[in-house]
Tab-separated table of C-alpha atoms in Angstrom:
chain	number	residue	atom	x	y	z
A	106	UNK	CA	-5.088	-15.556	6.648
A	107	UNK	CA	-5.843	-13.359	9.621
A	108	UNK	CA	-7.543	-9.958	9.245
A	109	UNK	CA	-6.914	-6.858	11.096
A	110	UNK	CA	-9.925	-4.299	11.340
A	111	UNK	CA	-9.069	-1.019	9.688
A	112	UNK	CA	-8.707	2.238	11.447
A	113	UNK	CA	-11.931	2.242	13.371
A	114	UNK	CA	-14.216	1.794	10.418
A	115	UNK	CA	-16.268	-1.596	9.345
A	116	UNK	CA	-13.899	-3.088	7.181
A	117	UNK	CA	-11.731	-6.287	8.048
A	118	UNK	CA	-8.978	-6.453	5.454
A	119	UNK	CA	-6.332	-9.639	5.554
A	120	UNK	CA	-3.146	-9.087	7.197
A	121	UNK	CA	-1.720	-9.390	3.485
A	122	UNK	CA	-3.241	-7.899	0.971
A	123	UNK	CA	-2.112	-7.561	-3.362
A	124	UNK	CA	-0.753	-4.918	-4.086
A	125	UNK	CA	-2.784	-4.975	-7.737
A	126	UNK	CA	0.250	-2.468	-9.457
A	127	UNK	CA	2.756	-5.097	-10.453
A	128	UNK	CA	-0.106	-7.536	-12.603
A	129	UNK	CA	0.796	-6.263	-15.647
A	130	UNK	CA	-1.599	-5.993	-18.695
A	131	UNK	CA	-2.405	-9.610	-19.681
A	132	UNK	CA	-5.721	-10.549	-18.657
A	133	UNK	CA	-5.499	-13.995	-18.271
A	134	UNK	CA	-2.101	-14.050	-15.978
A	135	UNK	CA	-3.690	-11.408	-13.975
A	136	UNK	CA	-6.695	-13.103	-13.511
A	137	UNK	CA	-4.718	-16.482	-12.612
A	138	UNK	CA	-2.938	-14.138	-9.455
A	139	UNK	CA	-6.142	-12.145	-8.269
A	140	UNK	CA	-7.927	-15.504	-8.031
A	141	UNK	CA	-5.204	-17.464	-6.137
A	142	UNK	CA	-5.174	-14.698	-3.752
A	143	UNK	CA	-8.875	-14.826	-2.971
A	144	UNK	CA	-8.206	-18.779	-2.829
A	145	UNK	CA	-5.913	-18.773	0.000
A	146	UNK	CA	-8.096	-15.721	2.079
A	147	UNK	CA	-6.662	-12.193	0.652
A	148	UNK	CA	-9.566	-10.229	0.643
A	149	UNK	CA	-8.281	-7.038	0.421
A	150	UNK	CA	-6.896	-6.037	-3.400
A	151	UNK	CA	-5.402	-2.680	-4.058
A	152	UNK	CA	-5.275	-0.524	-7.389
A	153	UNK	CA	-5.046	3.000	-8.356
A	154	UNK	CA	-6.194	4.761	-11.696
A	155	UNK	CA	-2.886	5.839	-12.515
A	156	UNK	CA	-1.785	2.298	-13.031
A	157	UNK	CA	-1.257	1.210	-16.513
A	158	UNK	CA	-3.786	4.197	-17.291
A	159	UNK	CA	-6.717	2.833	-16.215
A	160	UNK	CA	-6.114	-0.849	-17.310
A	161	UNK	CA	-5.142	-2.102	-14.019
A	162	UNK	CA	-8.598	-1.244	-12.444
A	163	UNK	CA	-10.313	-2.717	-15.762
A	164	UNK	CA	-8.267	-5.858	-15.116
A	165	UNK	CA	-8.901	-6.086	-11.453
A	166	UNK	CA	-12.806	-5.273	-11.604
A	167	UNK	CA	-13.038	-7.927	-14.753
A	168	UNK	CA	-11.416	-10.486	-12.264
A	169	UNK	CA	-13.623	-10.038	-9.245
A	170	UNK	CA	-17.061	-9.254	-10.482
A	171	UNK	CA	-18.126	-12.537	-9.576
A	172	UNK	CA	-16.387	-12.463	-6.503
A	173	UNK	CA	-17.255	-8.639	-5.373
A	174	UNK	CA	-18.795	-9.079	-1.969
A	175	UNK	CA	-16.183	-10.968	-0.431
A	176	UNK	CA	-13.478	-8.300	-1.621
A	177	UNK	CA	-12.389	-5.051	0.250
A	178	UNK	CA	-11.365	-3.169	-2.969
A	179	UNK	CA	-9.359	-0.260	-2.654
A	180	UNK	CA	-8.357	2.312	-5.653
A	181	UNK	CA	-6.784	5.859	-5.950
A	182	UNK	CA	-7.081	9.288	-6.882
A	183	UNK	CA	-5.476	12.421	-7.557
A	184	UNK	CA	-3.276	12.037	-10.618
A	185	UNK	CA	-4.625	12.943	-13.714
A	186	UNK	CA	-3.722	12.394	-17.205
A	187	UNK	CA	-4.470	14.794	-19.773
A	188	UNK	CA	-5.862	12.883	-23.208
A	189	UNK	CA	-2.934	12.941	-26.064
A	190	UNK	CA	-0.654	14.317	-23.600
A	191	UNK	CA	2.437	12.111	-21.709
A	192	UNK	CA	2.460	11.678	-18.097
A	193	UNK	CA	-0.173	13.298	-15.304
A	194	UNK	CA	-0.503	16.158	-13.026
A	195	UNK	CA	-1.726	16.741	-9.414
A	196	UNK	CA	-5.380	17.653	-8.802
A	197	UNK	CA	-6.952	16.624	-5.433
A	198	UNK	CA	-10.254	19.534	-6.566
A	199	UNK	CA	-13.289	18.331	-5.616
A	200	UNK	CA	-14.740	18.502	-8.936
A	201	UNK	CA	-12.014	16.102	-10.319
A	202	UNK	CA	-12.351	13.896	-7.340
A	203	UNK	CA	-16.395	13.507	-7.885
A	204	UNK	CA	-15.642	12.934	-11.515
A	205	UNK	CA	-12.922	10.695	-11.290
A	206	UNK	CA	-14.501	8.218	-9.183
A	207	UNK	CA	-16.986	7.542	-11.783
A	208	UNK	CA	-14.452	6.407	-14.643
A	209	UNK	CA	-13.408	4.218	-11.258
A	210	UNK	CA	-16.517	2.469	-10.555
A	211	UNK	CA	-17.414	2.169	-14.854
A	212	UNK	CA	-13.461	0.213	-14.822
A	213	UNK	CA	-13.607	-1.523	-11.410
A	214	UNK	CA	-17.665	-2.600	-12.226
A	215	UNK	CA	-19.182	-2.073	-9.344
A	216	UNK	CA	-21.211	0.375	-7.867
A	217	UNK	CA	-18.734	1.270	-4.649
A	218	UNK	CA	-15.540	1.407	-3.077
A	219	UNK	CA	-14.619	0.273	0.267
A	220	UNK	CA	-11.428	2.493	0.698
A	221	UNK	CA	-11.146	5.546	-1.704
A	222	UNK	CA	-7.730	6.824	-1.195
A	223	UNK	CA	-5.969	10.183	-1.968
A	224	UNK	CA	-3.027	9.376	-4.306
A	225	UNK	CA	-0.375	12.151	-2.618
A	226	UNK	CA	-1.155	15.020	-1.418
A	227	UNK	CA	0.763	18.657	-0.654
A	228	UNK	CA	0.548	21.345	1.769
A	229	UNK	CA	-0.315	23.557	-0.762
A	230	UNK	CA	-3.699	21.743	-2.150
A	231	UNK	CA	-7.407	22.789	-0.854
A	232	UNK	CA	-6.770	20.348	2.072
A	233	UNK	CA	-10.822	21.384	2.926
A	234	UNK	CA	-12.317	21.011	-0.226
A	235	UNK	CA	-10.828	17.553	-0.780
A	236	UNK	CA	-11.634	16.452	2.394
A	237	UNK	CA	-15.309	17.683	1.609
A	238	UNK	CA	-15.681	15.503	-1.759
A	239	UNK	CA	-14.343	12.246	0.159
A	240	UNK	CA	-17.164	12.943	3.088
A	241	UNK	CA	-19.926	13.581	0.280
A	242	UNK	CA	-19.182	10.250	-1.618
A	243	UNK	CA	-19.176	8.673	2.073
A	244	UNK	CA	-22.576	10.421	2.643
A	245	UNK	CA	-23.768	9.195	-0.851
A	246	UNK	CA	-22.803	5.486	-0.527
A	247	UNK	CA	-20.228	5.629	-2.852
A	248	UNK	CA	-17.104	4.887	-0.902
A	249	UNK	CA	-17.535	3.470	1.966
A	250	UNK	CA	-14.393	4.765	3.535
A	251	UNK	CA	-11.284	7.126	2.502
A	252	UNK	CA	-7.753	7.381	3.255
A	253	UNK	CA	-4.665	9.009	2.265
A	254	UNK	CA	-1.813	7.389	-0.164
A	255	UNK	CA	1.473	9.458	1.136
A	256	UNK	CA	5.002	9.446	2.446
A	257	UNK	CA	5.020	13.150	3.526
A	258	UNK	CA	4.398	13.453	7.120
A	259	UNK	CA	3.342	17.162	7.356
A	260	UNK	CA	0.369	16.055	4.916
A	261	UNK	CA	-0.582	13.008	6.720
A	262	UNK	CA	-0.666	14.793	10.297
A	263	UNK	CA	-3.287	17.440	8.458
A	264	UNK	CA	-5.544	14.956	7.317
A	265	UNK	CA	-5.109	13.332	10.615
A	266	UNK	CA	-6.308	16.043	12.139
A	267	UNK	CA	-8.900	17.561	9.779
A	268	UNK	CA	-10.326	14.408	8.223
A	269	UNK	CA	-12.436	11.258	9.111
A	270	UNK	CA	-9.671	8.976	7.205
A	271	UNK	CA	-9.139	5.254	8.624
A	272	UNK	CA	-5.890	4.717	7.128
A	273	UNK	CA	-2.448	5.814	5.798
A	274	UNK	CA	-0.852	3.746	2.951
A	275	UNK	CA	2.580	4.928	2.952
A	276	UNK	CA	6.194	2.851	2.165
A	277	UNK	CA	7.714	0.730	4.671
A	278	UNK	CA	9.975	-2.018	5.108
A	279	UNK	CA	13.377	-2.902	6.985
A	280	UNK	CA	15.185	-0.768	4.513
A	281	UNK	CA	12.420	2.185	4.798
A	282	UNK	CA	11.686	2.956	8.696
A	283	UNK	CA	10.672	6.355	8.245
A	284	UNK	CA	6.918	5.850	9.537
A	285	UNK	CA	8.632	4.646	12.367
A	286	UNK	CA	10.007	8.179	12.970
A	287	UNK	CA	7.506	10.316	11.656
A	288	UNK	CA	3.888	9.060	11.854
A	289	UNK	CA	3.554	5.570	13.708
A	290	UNK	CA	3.267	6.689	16.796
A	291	UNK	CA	0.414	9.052	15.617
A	292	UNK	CA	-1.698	6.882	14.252
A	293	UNK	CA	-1.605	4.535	16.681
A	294	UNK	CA	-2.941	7.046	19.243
A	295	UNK	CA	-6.137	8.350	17.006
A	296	UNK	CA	-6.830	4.514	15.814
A	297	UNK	CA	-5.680	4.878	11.999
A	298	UNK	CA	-4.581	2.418	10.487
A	299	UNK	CA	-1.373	2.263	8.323
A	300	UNK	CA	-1.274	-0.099	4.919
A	301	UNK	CA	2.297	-0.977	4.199
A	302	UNK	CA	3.018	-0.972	0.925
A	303	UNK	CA	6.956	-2.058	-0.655
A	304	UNK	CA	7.480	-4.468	2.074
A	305	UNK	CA	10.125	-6.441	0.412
A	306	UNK	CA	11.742	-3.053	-1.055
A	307	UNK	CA	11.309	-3.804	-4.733
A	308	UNK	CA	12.463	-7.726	-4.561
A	309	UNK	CA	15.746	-6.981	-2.326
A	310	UNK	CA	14.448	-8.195	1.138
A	311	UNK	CA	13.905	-11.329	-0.668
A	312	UNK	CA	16.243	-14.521	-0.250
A	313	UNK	CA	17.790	-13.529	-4.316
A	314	UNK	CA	17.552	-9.913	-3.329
A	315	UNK	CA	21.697	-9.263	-3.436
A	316	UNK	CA	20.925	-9.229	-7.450
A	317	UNK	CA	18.428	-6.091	-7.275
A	318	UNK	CA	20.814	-4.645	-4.911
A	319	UNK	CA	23.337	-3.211	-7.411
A	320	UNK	CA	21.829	-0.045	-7.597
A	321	UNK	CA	21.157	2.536	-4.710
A	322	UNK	CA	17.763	2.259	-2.823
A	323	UNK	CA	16.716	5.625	-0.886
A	324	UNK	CA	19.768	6.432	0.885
A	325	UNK	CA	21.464	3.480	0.682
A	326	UNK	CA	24.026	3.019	-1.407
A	327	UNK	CA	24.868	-0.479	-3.767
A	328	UNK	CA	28.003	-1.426	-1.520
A	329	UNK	CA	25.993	-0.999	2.028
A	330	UNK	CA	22.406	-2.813	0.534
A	331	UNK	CA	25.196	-5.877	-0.590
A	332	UNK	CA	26.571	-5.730	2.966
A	333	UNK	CA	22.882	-5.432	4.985
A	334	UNK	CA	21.350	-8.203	2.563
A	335	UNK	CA	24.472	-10.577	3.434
A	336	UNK	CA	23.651	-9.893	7.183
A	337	UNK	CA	20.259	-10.077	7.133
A	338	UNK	CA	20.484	-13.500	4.655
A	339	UNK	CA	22.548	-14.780	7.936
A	340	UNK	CA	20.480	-13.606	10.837
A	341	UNK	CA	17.787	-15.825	8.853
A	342	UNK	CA	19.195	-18.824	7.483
A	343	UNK	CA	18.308	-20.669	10.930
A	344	UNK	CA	15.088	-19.696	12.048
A	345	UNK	CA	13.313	-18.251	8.359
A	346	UNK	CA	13.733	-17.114	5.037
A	347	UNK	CA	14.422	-13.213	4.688
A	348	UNK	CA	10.788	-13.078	2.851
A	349	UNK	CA	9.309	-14.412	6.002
A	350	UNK	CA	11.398	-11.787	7.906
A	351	UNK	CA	10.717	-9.053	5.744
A	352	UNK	CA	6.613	-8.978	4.838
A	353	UNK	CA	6.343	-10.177	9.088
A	354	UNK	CA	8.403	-6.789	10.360
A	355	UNK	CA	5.664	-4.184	9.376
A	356	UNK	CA	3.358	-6.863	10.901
A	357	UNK	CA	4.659	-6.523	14.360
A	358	UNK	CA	3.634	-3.228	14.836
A	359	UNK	CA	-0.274	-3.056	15.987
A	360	UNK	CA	-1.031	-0.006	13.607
A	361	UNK	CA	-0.283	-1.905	11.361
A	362	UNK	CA	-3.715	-3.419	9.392
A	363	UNK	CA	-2.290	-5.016	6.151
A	364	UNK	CA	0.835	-5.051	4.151
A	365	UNK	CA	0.458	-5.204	0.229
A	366	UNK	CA	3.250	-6.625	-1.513
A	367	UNK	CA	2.674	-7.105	-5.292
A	368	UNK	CA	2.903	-9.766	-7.448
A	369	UNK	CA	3.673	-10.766	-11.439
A	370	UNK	CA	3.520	-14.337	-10.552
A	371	UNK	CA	1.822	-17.291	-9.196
A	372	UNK	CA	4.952	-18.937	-7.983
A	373	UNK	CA	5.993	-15.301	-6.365
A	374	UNK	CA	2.138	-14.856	-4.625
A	375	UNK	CA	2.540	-18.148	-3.080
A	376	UNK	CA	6.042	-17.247	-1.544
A	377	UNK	CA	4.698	-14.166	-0.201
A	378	UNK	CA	1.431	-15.587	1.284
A	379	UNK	CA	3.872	-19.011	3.131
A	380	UNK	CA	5.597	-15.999	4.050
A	381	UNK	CA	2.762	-13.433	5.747
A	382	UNK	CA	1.176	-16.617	7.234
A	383	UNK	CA	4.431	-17.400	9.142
A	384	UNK	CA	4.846	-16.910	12.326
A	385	UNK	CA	5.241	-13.499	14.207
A	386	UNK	CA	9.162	-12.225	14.514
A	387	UNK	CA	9.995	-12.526	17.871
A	388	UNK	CA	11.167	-9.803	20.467
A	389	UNK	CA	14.853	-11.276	19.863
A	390	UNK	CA	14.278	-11.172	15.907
A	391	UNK	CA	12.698	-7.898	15.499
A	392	UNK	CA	15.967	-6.573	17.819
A	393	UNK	CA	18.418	-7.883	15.750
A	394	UNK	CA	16.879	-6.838	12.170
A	395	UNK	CA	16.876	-3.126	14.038
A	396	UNK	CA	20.254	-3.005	15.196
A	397	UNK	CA	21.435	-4.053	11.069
A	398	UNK	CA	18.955	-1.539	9.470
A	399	UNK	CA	19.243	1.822	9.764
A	400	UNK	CA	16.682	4.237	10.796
A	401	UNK	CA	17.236	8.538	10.711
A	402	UNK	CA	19.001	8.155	7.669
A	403	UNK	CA	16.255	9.359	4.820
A	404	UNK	CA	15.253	11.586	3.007
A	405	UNK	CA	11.996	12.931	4.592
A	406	UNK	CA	9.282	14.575	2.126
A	407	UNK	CA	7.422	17.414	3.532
């Protein structure tokens, strides 16, 4: 598995990563995945503390703490839940920040985090303040580095410009171009990096994808994902499967560090890795998948 330095920090993170979200809650079967990854040269696992409320980190940092120095481990924060209550709400403080990172190193069992990210993010949050708790943990050893977890490009251009981040995470795949429009081009000039995650839009860039395409995906509707999966599922046939395409189209663009498609499988981690260890879409490939997606035509989150 290749790696792909991040941003312009220290860390080396494998051109595919796991995307830790989709593990579920049994132990064992998560344990199985995490440890095949590692196996085959993922180093670079991803988990937030919103997942499964906390149990997703616990399972993760159970799986690796034998393993811990050959892992770039990267978690979340920003969403808190409320004991007794349902659901979460937004709080990027510094005081919550500094507090919730403990409860993430006591799950994840370790003593640090190489890439401390902030889970969202709005215009109308103490951009400074947060920014200040992310630098102190840096200062303190506790993180080594921090990024920023978002699809809104108005927040990612002020923590751009007002922060020592190293990388974006933010959704993108042939069916979601938007960093293409909005932030890409950005990056690339100040040396950020940008994590991809949903690569294989929720299973329907995969070869049995036309299934999970019934429903509407951003602004795509059932009738035109049907219609884009049958062309894409031809443009492929020949040359690779549409997995292959897919999780190798973010790849081709040199901001690009890592994607981090998930997995709730061995069989489906082993696709995915024959897959991101295939080789790079050609100029002729990468122009043909753009002329059948569609960029310009999202929603765009402020």
């Amino acid at each position: 598995m290749n790696t792909n330095r991040l941003g312009q920090s220290d860390l080396y993170v494998s051109a595919m990563g796991l995307g830790c979200m989709t593990l579920g809650t049994d132990e064992v079967k998560a344990a199985a995945i995490i440890h095949e990854a590692l196996d085959h040269g993922i180093n670079f696992l991803d988990t937030a503390d919103l997942y499964d409320e906390g149990r997703n980190e616990e399972i993760v940092g159970q799986a690796i703490r034998h393993r811990r120095a050959d892992i770039i481990l990267a978690t979340k924060v920003g969403n808190r839940r409320i004991p007794g209550q349902e659901g979460w709400s937004w709080d990027a403080s510094k005081s919550y920040i500094r507090s919730a990172v403990k409860e993430s190193l006591r799950r994840l069992q370790t003593d640090y985090i190489d890439l401390y990210q902030l889970h969202g993010g709005t215009l109308e949050d103490e951009i400074d303040e947060t920014i200040e708790a992310f630098e102190e943990l840096k200062q303190e050893g506790v993180i080594r580095h921090y990024g920023i977890s978002s699809i809104r490009p108005n927040v990612i251009r002020e923590y751009v410009q007002r922060s020592g981040i190293v990388s974006v995470m933010s959704q993108y795949s042939i069916l979601d171009r938007r960093p293409e429009e909005s932030i890409l081009p950005l990056l690339a000039r100040e040396g950020i990096s940008l994590i991809a995650r949903g690569p294989l839009a929720s299973g329907i860039l995969t070869e049995h994808g036309r299934s999970k395409a019934e429903r509407a995906y951003l602004d795509y509707t059932a009738a035109e994902l049907s219609e884009l999966h049958g062309q894409l599922m031809q443009q492929t046939t020949l040359t690779r499967t549409l997995t292959q395409t897919a999780l190798q189209y973010p790849l081709a663009d040199p901001a690009i560090a890592a994607i981090i498609p998930g997995a709730s499988s061995l069989a489906q981690l082993r696709q995915n890795i024959a897959s991101a260890t295939s080789p790079p879409l050609s100029a002729l490939e990468l122009e043909a998948v753009r002329k059948v997606s569609k960029a310009g035509r999202y929603t765009v989150h402020l």
